[in-house]
CSV table of C-alpha atoms in Angstrom, one decimal:
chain,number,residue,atom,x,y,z
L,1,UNK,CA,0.0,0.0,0.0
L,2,UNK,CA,2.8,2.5,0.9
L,3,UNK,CA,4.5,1.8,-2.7
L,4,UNK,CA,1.2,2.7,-4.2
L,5,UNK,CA,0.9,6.0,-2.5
L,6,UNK,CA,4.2,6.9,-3.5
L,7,UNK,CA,3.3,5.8,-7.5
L,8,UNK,CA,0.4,7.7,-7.1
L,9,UNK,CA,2.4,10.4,-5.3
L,10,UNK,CA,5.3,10.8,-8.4
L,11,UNK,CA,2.0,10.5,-10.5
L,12,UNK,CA,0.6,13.9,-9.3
L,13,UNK,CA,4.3,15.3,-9.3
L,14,UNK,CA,4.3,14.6,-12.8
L,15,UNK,CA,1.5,15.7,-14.1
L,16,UNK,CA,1.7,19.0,-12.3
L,17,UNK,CA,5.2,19.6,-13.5
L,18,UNK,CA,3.9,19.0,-16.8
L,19,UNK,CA,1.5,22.0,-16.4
L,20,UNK,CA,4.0,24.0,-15.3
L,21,UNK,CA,5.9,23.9,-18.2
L,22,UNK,CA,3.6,25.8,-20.7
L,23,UNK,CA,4.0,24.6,-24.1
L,24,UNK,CA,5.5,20.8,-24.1
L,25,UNK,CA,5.7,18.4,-27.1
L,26,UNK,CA,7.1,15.2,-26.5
L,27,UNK,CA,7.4,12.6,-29.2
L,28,UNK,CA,5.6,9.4,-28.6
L,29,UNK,CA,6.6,7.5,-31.5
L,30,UNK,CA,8.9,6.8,-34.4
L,31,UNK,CA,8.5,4.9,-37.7
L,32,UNK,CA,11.1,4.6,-40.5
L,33,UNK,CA,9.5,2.9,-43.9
L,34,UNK,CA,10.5,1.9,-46.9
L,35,UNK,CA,9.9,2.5,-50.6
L,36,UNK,CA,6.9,-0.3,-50.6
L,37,UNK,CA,5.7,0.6,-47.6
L,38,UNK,CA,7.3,-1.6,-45.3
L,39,UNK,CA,7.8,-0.9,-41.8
L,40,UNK,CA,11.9,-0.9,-41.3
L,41,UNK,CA,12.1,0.7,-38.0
L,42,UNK,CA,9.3,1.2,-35.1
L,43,UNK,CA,9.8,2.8,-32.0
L,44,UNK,CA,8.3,4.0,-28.9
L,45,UNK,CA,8.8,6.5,-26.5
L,46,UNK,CA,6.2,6.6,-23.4
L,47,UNK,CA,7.8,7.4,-20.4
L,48,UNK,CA,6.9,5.3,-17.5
L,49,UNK,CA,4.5,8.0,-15.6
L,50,UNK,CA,2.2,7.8,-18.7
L,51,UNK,CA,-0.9,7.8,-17.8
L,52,UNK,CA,-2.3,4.8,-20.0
L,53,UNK,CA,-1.3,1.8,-18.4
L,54,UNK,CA,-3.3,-0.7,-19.8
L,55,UNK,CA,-0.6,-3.2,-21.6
L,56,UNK,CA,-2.3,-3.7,-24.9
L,57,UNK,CA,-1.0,-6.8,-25.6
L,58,UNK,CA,-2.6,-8.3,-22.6
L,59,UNK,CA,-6.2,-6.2,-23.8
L,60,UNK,CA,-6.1,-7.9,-27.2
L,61,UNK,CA,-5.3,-10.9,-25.9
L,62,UNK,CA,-2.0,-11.6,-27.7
L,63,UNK,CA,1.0,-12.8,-25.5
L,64,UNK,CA,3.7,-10.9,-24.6
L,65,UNK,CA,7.3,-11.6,-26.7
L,66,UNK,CA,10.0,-12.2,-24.3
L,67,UNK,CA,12.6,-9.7,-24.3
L,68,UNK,CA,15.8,-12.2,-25.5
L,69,UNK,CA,13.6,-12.8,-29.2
L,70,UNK,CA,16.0,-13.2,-31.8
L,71,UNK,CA,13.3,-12.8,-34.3
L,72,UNK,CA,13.9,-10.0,-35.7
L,73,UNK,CA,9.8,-9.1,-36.1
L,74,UNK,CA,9.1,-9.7,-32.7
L,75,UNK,CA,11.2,-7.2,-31.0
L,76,UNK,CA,10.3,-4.0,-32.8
L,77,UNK,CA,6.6,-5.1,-32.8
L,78,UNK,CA,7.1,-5.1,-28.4
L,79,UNK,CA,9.0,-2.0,-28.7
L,80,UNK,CA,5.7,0.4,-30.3
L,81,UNK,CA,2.3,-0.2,-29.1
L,82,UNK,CA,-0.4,-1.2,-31.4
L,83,UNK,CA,-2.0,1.9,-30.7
L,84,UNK,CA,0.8,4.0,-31.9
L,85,UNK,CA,0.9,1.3,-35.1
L,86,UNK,CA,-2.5,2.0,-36.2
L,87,UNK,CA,-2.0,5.8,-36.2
L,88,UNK,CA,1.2,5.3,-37.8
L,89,UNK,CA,-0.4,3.0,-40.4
L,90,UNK,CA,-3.5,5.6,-41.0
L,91,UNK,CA,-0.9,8.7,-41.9
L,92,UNK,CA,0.9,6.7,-44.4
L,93,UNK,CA,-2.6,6.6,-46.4
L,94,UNK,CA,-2.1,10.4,-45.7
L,95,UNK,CA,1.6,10.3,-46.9
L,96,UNK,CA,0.8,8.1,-50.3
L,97,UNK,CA,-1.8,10.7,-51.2
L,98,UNK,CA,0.7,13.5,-50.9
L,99,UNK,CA,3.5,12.1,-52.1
L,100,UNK,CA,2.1,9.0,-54.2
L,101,UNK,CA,0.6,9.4,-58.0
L,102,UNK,CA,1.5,12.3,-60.2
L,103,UNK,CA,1.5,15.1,-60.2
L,104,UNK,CA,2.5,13.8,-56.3
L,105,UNK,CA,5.0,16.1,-54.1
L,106,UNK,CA,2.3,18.9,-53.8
L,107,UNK,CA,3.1,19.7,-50.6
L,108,UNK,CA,6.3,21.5,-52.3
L,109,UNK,CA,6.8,24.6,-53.0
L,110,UNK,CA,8.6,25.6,-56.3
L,111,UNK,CA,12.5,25.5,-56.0
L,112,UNK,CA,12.7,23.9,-53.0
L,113,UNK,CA,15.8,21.4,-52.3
L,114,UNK,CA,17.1,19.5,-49.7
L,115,UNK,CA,15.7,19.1,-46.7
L,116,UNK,CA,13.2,21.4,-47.3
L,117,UNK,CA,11.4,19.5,-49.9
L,118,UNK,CA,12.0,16.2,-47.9
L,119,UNK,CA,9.9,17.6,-45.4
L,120,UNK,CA,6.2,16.8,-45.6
L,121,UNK,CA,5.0,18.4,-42.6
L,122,UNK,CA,1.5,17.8,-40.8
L,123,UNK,CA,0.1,14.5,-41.7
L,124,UNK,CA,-3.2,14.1,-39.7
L,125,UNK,CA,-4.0,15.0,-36.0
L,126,UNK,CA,-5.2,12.2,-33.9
L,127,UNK,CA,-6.7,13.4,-30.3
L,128,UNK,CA,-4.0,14.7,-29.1
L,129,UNK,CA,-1.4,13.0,-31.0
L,130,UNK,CA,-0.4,15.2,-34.2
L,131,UNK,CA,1.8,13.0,-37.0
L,132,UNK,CA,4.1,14.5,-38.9
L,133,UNK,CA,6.1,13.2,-42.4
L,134,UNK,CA,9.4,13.3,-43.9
L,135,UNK,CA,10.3,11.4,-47.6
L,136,UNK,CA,13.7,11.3,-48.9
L,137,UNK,CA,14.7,11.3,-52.4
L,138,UNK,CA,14.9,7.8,-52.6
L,139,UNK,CA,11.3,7.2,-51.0
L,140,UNK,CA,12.3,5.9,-47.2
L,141,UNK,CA,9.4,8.0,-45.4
L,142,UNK,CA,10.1,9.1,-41.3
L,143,UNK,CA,6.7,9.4,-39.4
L,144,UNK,CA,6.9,11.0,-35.7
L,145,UNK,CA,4.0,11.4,-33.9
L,146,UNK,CA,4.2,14.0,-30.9
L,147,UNK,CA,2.2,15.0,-28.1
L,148,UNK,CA,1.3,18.4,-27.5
L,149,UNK,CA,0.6,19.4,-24.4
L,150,UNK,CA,0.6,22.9,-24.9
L,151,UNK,CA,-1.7,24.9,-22.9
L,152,UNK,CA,-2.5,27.8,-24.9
L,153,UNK,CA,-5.7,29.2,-24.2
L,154,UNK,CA,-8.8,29.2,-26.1
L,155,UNK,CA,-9.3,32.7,-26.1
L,156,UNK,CA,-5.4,33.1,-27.8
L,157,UNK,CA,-5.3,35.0,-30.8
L,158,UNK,CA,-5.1,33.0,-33.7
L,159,UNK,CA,-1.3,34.7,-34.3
L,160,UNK,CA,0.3,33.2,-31.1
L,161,UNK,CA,-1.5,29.6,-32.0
L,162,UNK,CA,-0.2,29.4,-35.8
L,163,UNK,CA,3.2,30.9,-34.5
L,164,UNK,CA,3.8,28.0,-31.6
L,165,UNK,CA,2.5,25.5,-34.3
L,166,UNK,CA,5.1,27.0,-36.7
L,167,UNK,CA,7.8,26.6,-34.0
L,168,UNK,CA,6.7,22.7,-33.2
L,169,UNK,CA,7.0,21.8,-37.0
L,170,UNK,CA,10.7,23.6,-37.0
L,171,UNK,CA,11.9,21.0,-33.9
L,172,UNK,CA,10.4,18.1,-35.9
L,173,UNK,CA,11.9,19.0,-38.8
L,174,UNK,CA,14.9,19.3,-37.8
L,175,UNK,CA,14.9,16.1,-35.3
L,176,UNK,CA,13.6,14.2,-38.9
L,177,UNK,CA,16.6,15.2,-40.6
L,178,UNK,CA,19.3,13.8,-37.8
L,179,UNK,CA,17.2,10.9,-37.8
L,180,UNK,CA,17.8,11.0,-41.8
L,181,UNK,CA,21.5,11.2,-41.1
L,182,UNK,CA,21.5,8.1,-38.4
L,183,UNK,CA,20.0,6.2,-41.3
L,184,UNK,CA,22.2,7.0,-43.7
L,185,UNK,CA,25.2,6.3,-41.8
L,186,UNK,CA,23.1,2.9,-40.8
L,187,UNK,CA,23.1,2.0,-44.9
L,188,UNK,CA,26.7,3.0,-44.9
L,189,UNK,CA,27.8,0.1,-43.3
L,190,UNK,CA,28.9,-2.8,-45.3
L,191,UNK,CA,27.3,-5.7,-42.6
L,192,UNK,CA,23.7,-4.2,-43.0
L,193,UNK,CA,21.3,-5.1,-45.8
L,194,UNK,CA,20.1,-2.1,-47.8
L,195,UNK,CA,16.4,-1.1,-49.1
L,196,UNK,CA,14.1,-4.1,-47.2
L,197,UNK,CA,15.2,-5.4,-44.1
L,198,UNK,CA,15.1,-4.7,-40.7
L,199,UNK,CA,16.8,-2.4,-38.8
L,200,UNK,CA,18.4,-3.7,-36.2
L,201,UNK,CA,21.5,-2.0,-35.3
L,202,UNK,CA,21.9,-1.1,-31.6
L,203,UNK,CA,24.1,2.0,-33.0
L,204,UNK,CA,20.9,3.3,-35.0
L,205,UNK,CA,18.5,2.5,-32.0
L,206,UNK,CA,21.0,4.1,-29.6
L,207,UNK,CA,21.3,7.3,-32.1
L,208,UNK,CA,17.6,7.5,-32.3
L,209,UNK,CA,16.9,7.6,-28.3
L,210,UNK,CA,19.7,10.5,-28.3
L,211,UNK,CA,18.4,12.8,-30.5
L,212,UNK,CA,14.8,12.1,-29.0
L,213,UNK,CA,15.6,12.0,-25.8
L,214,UNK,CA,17.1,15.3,-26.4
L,215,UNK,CA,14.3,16.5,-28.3
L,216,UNK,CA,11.8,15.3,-25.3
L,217,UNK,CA,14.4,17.2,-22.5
L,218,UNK,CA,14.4,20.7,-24.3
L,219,UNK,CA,11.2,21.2,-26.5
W,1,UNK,CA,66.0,7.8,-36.4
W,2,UNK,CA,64.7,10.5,-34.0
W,3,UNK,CA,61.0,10.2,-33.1
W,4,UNK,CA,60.3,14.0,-34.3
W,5,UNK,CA,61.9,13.4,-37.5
W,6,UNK,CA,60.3,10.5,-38.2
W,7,UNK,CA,56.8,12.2,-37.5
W,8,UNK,CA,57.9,15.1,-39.5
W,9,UNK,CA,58.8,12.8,-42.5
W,10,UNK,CA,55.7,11.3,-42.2
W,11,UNK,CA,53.7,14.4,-42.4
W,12,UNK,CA,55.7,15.5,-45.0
W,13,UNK,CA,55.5,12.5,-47.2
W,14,UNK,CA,51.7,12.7,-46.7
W,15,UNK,CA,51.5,16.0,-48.2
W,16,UNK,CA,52.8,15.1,-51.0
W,17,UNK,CA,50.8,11.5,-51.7
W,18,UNK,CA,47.9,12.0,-54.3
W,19,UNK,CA,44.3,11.6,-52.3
W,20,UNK,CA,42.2,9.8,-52.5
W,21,UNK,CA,38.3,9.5,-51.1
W,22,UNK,CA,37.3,8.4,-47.8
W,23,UNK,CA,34.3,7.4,-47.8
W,24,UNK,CA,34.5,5.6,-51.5
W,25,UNK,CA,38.0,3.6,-49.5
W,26,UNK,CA,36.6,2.9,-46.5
W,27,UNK,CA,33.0,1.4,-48.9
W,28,UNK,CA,35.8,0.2,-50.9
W,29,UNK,CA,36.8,-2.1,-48.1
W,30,UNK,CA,33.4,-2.9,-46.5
W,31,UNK,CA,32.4,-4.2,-49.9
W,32,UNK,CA,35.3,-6.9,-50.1
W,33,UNK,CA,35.0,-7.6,-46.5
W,34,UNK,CA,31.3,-8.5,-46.9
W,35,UNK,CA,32.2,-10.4,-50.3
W,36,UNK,CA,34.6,-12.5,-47.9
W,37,UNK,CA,31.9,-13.1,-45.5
W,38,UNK,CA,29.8,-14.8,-48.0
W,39,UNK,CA,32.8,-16.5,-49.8
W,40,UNK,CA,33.9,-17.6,-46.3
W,41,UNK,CA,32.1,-19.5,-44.1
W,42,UNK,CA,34.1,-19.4,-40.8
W,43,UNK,CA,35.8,-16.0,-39.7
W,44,UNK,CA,39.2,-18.0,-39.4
W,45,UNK,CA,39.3,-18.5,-42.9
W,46,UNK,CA,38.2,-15.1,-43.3
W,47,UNK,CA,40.8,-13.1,-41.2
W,48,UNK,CA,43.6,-15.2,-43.4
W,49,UNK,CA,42.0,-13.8,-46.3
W,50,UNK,CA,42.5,-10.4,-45.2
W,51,UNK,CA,46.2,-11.1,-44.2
W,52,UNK,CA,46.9,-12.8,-47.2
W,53,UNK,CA,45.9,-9.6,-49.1
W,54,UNK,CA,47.4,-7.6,-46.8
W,55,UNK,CA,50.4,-9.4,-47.4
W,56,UNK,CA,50.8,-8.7,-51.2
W,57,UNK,CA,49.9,-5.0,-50.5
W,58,UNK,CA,52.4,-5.1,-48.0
W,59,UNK,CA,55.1,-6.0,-50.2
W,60,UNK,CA,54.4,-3.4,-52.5
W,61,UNK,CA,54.2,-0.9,-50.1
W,62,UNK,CA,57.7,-0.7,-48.8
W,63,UNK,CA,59.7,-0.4,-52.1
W,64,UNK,CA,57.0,2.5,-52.7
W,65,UNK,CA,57.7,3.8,-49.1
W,66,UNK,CA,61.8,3.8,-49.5
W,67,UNK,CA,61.0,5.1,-53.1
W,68,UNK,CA,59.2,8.0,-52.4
W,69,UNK,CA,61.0,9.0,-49.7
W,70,UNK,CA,64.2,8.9,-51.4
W,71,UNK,CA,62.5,11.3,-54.3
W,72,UNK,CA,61.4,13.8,-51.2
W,73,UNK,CA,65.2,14.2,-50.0
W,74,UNK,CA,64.7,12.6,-46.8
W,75,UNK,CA,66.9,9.5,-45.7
W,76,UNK,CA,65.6,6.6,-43.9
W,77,UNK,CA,68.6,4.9,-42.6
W,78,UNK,CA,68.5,1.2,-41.1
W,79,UNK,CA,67.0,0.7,-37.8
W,80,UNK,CA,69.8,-0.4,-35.5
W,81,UNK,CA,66.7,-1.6,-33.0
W,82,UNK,CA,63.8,-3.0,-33.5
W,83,UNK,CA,62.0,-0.5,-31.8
W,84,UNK,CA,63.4,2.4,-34.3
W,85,UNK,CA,61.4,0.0,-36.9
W,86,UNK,CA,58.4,0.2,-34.8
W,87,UNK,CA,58.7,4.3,-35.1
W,88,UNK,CA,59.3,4.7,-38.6
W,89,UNK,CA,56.2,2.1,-39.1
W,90,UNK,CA,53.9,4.3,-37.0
W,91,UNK,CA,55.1,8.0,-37.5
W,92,UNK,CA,56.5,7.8,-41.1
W,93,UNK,CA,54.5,4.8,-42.9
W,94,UNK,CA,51.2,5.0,-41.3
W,95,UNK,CA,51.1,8.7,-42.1
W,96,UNK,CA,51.9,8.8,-45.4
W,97,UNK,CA,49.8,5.8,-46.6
W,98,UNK,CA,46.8,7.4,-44.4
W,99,UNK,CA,47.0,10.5,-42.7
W,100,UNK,CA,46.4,8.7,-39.6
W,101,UNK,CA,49.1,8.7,-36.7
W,102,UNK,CA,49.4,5.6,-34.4
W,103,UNK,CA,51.3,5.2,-30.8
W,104,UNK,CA,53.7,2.8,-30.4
W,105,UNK,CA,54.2,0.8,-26.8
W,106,UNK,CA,57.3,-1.2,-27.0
W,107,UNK,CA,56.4,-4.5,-25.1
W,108,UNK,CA,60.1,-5.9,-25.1
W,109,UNK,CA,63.0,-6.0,-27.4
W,110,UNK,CA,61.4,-8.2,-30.2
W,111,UNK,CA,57.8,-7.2,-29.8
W,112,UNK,CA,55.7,-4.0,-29.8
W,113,UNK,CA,52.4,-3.0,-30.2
W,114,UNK,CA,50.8,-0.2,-32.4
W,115,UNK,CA,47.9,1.8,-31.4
W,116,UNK,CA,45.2,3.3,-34.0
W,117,UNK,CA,43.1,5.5,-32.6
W,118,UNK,CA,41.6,6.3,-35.9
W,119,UNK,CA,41.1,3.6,-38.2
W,120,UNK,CA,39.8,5.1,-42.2
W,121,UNK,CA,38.9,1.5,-43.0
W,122,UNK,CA,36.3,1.2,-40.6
W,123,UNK,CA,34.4,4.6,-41.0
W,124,UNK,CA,30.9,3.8,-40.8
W,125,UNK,CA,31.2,0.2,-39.8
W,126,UNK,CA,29.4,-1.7,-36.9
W,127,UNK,CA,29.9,-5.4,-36.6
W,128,UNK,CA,26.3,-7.0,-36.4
W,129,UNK,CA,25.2,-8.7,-33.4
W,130,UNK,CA,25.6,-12.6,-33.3
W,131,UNK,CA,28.6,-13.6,-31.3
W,132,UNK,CA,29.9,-15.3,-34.5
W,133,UNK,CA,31.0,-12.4,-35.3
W,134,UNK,CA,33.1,-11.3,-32.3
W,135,UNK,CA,36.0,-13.0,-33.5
W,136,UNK,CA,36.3,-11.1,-36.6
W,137,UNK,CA,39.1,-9.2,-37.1
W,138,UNK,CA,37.6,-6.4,-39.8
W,139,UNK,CA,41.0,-4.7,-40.2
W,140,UNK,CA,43.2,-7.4,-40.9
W,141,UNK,CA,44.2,-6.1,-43.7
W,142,UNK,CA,46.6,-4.2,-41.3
W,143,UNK,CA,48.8,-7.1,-40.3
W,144,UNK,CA,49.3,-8.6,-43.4
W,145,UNK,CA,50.5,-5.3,-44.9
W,146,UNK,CA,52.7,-5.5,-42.1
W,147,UNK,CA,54.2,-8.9,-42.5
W,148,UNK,CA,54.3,-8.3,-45.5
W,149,UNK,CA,56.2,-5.0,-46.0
W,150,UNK,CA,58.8,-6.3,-43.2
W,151,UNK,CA,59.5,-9.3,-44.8
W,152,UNK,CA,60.9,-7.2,-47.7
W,153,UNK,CA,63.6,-6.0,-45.4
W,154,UNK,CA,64.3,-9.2,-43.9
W,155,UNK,CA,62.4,-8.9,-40.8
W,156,UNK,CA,60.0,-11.8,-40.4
W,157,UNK,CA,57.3,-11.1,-37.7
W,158,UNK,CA,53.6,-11.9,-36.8
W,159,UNK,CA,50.9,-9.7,-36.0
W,160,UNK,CA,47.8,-9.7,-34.4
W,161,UNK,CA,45.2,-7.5,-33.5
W,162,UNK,CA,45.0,-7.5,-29.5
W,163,UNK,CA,42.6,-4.9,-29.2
W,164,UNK,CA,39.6,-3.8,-31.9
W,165,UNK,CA,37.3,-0.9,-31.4
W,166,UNK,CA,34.3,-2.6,-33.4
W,167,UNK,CA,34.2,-5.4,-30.7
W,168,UNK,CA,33.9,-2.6,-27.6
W,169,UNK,CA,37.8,-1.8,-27.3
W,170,UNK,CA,38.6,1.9,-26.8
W,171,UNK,CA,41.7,1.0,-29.1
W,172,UNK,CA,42.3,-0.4,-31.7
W,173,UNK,CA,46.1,-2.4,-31.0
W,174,UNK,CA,48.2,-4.9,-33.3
W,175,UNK,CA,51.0,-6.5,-31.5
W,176,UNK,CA,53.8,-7.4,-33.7
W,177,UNK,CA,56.2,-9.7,-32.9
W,178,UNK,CA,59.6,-10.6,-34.6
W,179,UNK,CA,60.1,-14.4,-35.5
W,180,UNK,CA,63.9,-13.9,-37.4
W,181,UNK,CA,66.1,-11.9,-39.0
W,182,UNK,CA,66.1,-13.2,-42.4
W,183,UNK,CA,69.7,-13.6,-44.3
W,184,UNK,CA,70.2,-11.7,-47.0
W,185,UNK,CA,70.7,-14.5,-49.9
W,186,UNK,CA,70.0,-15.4,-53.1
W,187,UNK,CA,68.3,-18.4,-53.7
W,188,UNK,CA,69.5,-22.0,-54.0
W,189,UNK,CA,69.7,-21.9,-58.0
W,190,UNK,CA,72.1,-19.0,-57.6
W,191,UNK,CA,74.1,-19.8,-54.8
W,192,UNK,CA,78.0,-20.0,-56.0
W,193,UNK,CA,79.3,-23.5,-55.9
């Protein structure tokens, strides 16, 4: 009972620290896909004060993978929550619309290069989740979705909204291109299979926790 | 040879060497490796491989080593110890092949050890997971070009790589070791009756 109370206790902590802190975004997941729209990397980031704690494994009824699978479709599947793989799922419709059948790529503005027209922006809001997209030139796509916690006030002008939004898309953009340079140096190396498979290199996932762990810490 | 003039050769000599990529040497590399690994089944026969071309590069590389610097004015005189060997290796050779400089620790009077801190082959490389893999030695390359390059001047040795950063080492360290001190000689067919 006393170890409840102090769960409960760090619960409140946390949730009133996260009012404090006025605008917060913190990204809840990560997907990397390929050309055909296969998942390549999937990755979640719920702290472990989140506030939904039902496991959904156990809800669905699906057992739980042991943590020592060498199969390399079990782990990531354990690692992101079948929530955060539906939403994921839903904004690559989004994304193939966009960036799919001619005239495609109409999210980009005339001129653009680089990074700039890699980066989609808004796919779809879910609740409170928002998703946003990236697609390189040779059609990998990066999906983040982020929670915003921000608590602007209704009766905000419309000015201060659009500008905070504008603000939010700048982190993810530019957290989407580091995570573009983790996988390129992740192609770059001569032991891991290129295009289709799997990422499973403990450099990449350890890259990827940095720079969102940083992005979590100062955003 | 002094240690600062061997360094200053080195640095020298590498100025002067035409460039050559990075990133297309060290792909270069990761490319033949991974051809190996499917040539290969087990990573001993694998890390021979790697010596064994090492080897041949090896001795090429001397004759071009003496040559060059020669043509740049700077003498290279014999060692008189096997640990002024071990310091022309690392400050003059080592630099002017890669740009890279490497530590020597002299173990004993016949053996050293060289440490690269930076290693150009292995730029973006990370050895995958399954523990078949530790005992790969990805830069082995090294200690055949080694073998190979002393043989030319008639110092057999062996080397090994003690240390290697892609299995968790801070270091990458080859410990060479001298077997003999080969006679100068021409062959049997030649020898005066």
């Amino acid at each position: 009972d006393g170890s409840q109370k102090i769960k409960l206790k760090l619960e409140i902590q946390n949730t009133i620290l996260r009012l404090l802190l006025s605008s917060t975004m913190t990204l809840v997941s990560l997907a990397v896909v390929g050309k055909t729209n296969e998942p390549l990397f999937l990755k979640e980031f719920r702290d472990e004060h989140s506030m939904e704690d039902i496991p959904e494994a156990e809800l669905f009824g699906l057992t739980t993978v042991t943590k020592g699978g060498t199969d390399g479709f079990s782990t990531p599947a354990k690692e992101c929550s079948l929530r955060q793989q539906f939403i994921l799922h839903a904004a690559l419709d989004r994304f193939d619309e966009l960036a799919g059948p001619p005239p495609g790529f109409g999210w980009r503005q005339e001129g653009a290069t680089g990074t700039d027209a890699m980066w989609v922006g808004l796919l779809c809001p879910v609740d409170e989740l928002r998703c946003y997209g990236y697609v390189t030139t040779t059609k990998i796509k990066l999906l983040a979705v982020v929670e915003d916690t921000s608590t602007a006030a209704p009766s905000s002008s419309n000015t201060t909204i659009h500008y905070q939004s504008q603000v939010m898309e700048g982190e993810v953009k530019q957290l989407l291109v580091k995570i573009h340079r983790l996988y390129v140096e992740h192609t770059l190396n001569p032991f891991n299979k290129v295009g289709d498979a799997k990422i499973t290199s403990t450099r990449f996932d350890q890259g990827v926790s940095d720079c969102i762990g940083q992005f979590n810490r100062t955003v | 040879m002094s240690k600062s003039s061997a360094a200053a050769n080195g640095h020298a000599l590498w100025q002067k060497m035409p460039k050559a990529n990075a990133e297309l040497f060290a792909l270069t590399y990761g490319t033949l490796v991974t051809e190996l690994v499917r040539d290969y089944e087990t990573t001993e026969e694998i890390n021979e491989q790697l010596e064994k071309m090492g080897y041949s590069i090896g001795v090429r590389c001397v004759d071009e080593f003496l040559a060059k610097a020669d043509q740049a004015g700077m003498t290279i005189p014999s060692c008189r110890a096997f640990g002024e060997t071990a310091e022309v290796l690392a400050k003059t050779g080592f630099r002017m092949f890669l740009g890279i400089s490497v530590e020597v620790q002299m173990i004993s009077d016949s053996s050293f050890s060289l440490l690269i801190y930076e290693n150009p082959l292995s730029l973006f490389v990370e050895l995958p997971a399954d523990p078949k893999w530790k005992d790969l030695h990805y830069s082995n390359l090294y200690c055949g070009i080694l073998r190979g390059s002393l043989e030319q001047v008639n110092l057999k040795v062996e080397c090994t790589f003690v240390k290697d950063v892609l299995r968790g080492d801070d270091v990458n360290e080859i410990r060479v070791e001298l077997k003999e001190v080969l006679q100068d000689g021409a062959g049997e067919e030649y020898q005066e009756e």
